[in-house]
Short mmCIF file of N, CA, C and O in Angstrom, two decimals:
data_model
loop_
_atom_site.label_atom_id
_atom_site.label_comp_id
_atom_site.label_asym_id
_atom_site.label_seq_id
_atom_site.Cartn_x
_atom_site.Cartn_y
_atom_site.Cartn_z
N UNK A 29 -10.49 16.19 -18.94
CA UNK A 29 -9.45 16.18 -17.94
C UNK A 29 -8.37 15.14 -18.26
O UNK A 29 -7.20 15.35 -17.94
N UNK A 30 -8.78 14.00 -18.92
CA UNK A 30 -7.83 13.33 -19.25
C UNK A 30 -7.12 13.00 -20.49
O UNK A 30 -6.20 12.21 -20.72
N UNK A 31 -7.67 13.68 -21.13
CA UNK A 31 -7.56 14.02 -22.52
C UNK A 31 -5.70 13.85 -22.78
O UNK A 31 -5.23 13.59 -23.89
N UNK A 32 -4.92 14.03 -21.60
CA UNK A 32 -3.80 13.96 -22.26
C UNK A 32 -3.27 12.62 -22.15
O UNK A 32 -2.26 12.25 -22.75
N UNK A 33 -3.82 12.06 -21.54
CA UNK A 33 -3.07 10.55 -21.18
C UNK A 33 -3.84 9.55 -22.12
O UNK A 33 -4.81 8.93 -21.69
N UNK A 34 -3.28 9.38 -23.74
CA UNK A 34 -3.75 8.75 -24.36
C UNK A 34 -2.71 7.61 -24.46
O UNK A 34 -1.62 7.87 -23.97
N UNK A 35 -2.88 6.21 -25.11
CA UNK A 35 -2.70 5.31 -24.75
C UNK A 35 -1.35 5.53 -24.92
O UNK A 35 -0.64 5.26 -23.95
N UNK A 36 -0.54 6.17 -26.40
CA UNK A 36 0.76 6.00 -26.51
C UNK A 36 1.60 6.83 -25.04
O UNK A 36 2.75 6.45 -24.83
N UNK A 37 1.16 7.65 -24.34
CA UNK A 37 1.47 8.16 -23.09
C UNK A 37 1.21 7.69 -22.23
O UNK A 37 1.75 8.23 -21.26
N UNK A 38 0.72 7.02 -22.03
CA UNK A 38 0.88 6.02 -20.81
C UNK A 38 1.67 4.71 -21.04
O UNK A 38 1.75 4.05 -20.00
N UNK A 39 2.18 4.21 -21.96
CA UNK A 39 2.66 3.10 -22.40
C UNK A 39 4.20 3.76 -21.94
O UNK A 39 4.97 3.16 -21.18
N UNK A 40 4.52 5.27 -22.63
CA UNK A 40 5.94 5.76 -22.34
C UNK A 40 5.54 6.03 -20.74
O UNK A 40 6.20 5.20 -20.13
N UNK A 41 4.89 6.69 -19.93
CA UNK A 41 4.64 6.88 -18.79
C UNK A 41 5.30 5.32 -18.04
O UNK A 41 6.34 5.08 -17.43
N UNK A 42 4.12 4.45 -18.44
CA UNK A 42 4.84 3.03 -17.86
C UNK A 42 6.28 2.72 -17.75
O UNK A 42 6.78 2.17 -16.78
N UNK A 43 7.05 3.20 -19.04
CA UNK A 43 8.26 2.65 -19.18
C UNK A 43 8.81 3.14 -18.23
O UNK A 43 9.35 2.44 -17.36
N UNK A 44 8.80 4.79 -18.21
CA UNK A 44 9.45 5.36 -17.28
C UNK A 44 9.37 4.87 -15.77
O UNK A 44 10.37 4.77 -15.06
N UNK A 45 8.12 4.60 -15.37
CA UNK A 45 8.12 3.83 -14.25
C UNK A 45 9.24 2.73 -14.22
O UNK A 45 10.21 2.87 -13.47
N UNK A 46 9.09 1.53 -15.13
CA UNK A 46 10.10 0.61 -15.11
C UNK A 46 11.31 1.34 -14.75
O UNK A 46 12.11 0.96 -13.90
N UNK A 47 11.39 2.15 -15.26
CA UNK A 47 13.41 2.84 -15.26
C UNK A 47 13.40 3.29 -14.13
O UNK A 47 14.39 3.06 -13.44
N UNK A 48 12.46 3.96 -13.64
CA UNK A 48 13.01 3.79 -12.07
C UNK A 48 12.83 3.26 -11.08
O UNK A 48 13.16 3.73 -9.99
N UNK A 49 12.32 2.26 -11.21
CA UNK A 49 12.31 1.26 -10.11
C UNK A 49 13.60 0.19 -10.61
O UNK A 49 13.98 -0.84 -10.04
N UNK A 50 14.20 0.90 -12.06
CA UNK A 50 15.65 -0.01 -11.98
C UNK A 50 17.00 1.01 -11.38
O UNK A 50 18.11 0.58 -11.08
N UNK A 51 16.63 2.14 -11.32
CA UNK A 51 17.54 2.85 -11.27
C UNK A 51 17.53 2.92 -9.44
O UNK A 51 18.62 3.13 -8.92
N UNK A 52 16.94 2.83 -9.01
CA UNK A 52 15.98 2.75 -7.07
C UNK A 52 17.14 1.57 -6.88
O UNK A 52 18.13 1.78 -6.19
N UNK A 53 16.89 0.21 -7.62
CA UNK A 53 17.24 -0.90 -7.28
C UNK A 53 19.27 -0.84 -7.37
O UNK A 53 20.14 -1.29 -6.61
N UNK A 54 19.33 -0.22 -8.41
CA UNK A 54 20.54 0.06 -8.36
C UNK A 54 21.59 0.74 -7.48
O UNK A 54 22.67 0.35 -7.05
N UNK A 55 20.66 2.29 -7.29
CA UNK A 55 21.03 3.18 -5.95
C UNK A 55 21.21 2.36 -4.42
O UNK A 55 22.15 2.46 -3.63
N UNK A 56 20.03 1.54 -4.31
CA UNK A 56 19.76 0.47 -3.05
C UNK A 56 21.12 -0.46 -2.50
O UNK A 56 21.62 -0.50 -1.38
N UNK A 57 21.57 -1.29 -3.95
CA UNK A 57 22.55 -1.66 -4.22
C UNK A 57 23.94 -1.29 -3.89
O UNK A 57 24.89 -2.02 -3.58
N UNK A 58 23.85 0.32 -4.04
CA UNK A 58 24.88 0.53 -3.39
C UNK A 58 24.88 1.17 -2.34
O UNK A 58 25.92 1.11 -1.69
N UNK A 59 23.82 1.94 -1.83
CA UNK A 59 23.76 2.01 -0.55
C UNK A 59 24.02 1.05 0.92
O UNK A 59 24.54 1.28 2.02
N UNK A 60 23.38 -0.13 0.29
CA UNK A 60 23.91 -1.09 1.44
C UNK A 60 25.42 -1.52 1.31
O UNK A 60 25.69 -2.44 2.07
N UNK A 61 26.35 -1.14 0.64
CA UNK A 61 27.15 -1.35 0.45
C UNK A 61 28.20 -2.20 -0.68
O UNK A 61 29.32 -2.67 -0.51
N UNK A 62 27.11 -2.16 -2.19
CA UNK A 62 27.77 -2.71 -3.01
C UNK A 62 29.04 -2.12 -3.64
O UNK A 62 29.37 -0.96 -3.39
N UNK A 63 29.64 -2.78 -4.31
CA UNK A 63 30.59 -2.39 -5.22
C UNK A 63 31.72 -2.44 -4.26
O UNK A 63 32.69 -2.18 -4.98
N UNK A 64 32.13 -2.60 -3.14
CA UNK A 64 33.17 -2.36 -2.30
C UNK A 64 34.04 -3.31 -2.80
O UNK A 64 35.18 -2.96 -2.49
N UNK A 65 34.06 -4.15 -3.31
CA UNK A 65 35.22 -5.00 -4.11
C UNK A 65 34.82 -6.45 -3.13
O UNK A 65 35.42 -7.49 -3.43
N UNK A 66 34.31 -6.47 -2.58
CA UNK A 66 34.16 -7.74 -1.66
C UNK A 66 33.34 -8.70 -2.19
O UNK A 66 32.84 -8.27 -3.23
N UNK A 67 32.94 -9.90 -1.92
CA UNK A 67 32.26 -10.74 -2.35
C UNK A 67 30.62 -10.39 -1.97
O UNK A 67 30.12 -10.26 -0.86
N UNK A 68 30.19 -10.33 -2.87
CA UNK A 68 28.50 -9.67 -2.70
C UNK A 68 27.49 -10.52 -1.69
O UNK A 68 27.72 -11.65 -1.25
N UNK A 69 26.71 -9.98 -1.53
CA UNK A 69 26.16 -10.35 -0.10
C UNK A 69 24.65 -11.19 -1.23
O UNK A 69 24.46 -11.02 -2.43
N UNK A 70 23.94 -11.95 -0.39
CA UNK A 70 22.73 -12.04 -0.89
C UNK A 70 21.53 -11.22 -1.33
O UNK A 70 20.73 -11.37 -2.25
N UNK A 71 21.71 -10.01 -0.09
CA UNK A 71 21.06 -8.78 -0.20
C UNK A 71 21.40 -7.88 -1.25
O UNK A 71 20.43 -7.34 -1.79
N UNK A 72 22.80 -7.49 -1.79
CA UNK A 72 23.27 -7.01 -2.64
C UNK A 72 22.75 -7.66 -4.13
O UNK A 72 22.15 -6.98 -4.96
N UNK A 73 23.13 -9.19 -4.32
CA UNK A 73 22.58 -9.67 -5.22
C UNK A 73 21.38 -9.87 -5.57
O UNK A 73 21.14 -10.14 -6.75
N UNK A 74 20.21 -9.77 -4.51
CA UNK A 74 18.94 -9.53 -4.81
C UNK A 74 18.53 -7.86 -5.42
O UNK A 74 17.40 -7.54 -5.78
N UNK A 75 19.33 -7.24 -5.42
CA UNK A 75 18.92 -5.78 -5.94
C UNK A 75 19.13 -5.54 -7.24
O UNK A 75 18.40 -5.07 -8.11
N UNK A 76 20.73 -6.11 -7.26
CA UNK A 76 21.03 -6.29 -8.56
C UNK A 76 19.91 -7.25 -9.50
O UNK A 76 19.56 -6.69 -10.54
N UNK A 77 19.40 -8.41 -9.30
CA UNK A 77 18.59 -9.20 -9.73
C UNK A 77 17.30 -8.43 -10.15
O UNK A 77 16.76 -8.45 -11.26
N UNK A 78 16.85 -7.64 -8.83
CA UNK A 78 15.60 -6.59 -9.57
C UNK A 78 15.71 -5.69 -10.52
O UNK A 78 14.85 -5.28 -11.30
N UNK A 79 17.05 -5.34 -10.40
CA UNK A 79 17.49 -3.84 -11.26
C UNK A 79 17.49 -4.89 -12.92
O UNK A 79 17.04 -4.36 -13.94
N UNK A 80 17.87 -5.87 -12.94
CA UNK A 80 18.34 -6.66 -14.48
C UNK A 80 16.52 -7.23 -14.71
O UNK A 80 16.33 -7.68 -15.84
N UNK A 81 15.59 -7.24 -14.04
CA UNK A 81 14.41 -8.20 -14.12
C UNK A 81 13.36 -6.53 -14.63
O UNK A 81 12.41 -6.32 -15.38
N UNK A 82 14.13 -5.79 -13.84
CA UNK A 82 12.94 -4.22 -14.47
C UNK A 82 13.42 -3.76 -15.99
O UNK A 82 12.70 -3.16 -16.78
N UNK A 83 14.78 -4.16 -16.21
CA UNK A 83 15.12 -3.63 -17.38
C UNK A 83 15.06 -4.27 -18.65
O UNK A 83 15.23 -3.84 -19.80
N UNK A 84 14.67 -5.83 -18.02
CA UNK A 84 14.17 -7.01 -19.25
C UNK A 84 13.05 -6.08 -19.42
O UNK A 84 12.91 -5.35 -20.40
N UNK A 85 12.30 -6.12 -18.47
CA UNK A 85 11.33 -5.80 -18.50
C UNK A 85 10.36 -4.36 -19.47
O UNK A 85 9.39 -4.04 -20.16
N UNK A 86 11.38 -4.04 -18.91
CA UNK A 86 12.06 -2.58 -19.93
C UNK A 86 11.59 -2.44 -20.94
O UNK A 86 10.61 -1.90 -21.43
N UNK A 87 12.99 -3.41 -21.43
CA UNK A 87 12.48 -3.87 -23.08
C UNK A 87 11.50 -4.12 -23.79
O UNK A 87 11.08 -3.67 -24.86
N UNK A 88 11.10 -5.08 -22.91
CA UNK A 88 9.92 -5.50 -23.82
C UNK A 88 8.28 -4.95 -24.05
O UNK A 88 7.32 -5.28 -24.74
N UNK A 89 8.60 -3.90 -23.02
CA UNK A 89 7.66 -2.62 -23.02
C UNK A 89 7.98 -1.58 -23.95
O UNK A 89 7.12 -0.80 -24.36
N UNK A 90 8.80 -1.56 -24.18
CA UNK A 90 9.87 -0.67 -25.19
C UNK A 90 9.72 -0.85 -26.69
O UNK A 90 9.62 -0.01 -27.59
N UNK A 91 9.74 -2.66 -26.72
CA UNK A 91 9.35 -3.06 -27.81
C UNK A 91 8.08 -3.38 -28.33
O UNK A 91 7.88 -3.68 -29.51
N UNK A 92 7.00 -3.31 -27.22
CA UNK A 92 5.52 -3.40 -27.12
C UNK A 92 5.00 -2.08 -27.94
O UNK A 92 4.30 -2.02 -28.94
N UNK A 93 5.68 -0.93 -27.04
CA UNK A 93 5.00 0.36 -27.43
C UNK A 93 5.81 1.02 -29.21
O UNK A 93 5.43 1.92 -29.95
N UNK A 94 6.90 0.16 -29.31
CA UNK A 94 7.63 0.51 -30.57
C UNK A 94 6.72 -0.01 -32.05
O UNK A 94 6.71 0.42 -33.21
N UNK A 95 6.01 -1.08 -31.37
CA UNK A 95 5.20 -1.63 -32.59
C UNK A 95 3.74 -1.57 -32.53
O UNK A 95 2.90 -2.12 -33.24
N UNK A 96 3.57 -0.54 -31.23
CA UNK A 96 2.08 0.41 -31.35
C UNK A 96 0.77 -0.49 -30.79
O UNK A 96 -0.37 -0.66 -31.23
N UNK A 97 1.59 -1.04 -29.42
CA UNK A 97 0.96 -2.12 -28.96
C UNK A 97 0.82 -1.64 -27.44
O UNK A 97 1.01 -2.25 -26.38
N UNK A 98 0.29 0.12 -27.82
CA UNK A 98 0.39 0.53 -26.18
C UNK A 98 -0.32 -0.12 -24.93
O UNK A 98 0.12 -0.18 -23.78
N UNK A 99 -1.54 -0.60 -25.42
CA UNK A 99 -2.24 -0.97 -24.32
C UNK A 99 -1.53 -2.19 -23.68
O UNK A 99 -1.12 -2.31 -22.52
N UNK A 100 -1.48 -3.03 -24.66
CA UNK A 100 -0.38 -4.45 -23.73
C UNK A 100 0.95 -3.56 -23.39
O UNK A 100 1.22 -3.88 -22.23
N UNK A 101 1.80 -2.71 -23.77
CA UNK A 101 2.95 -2.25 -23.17
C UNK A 101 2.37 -1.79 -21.26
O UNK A 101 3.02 -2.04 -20.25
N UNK A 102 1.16 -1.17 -21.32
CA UNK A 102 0.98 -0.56 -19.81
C UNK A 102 0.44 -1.70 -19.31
O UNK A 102 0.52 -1.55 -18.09
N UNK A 103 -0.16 -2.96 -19.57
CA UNK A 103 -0.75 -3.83 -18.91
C UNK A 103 0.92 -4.89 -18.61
O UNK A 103 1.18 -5.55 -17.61
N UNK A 104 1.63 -4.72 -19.62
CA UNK A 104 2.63 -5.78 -19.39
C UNK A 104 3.80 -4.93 -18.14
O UNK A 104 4.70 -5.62 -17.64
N UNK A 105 3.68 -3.55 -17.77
CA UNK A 105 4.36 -2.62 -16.94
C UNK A 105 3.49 -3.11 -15.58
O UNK A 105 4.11 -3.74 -14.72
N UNK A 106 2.03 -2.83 -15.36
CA UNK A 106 1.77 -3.05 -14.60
C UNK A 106 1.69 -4.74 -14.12
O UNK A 106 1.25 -4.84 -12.98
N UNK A 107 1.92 -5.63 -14.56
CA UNK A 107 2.14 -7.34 -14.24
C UNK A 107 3.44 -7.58 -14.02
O UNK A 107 3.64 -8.57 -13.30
N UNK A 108 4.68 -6.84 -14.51
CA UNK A 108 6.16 -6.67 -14.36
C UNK A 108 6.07 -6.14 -12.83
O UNK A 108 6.66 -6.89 -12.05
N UNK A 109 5.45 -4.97 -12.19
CA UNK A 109 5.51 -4.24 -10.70
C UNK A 109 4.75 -5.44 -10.05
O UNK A 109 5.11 -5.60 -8.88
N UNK A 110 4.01 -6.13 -10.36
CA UNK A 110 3.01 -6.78 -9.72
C UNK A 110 3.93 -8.18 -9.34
O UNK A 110 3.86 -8.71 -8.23
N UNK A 111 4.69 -8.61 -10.33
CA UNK A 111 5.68 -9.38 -9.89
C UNK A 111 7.21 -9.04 -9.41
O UNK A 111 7.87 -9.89 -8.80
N UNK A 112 7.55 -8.20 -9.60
CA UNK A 112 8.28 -7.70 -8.51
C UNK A 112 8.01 -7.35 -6.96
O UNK A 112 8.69 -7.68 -5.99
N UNK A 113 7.13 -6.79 -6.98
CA UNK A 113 6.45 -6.68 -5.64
C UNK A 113 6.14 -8.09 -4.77
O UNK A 113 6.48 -8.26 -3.59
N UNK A 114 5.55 -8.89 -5.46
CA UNK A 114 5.49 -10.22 -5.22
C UNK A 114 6.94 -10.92 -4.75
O UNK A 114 7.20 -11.65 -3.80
N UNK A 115 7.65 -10.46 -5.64
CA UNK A 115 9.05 -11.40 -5.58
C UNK A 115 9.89 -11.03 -4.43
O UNK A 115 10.37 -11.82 -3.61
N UNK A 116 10.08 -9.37 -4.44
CA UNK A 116 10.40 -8.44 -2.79
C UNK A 116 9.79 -9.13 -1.85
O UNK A 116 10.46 -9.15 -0.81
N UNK A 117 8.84 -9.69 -1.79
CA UNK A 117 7.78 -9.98 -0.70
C UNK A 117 7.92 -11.51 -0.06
O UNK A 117 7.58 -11.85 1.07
N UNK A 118 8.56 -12.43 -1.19
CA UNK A 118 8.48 -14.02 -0.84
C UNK A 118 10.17 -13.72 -0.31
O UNK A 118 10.68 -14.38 0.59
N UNK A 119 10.71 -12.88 -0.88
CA UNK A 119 12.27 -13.28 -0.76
C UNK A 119 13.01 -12.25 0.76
O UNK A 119 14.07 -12.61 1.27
N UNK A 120 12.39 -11.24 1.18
CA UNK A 120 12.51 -10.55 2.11
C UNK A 120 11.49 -10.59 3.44
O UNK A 120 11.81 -10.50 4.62
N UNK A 121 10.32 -10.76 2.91
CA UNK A 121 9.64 -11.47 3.59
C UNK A 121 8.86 -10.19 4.56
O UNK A 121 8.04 -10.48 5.43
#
């Protein structure tokens, strides 16, 4: 049954996760009203901050699984959500 989710697929699986929880953060961003030309709100700048912290993050999952290092790429995806979630949580409360 699981035969298809071998490690290099879940490592890209992970990434994809990352991308959209940057692309979420981005949409969020402007839903509350970014980009209006005005001086950005704290709330605004905290989205933006997640959207740039998932896409470091990104990377280096990117570059994990590029040099065939799937298992740390999905363990370093899942500790990236684990601190984001964390960070949503101290800063919004």
């Amino acid at each position: 049954m699981w035969n298809w989710l071998s490690e290099p697929r879940a490592a890209q699986i992970a990434l994809g996760l990352l991308l959209v929880i940057a692309v979420r953060s981005i949409l969020e961003f402007f839903r509350i009203g970014g980009a209006a030309g005005a001086p950005l709100s704290n709330d605004e700048i905290f989205y933006i901050e997640g959207a740039l912290a998932a896409v470091c993050a990104g990377l280096a999952v990117l570059a994990l699984h590029a040099i065939g290092r799937h298992g740390w790429a999905t363990l370093f995806t899942a500790a990236a959500i684990v601190a984001l979630l964390a960070w949503k949580i101290a800063v919004i409360g």
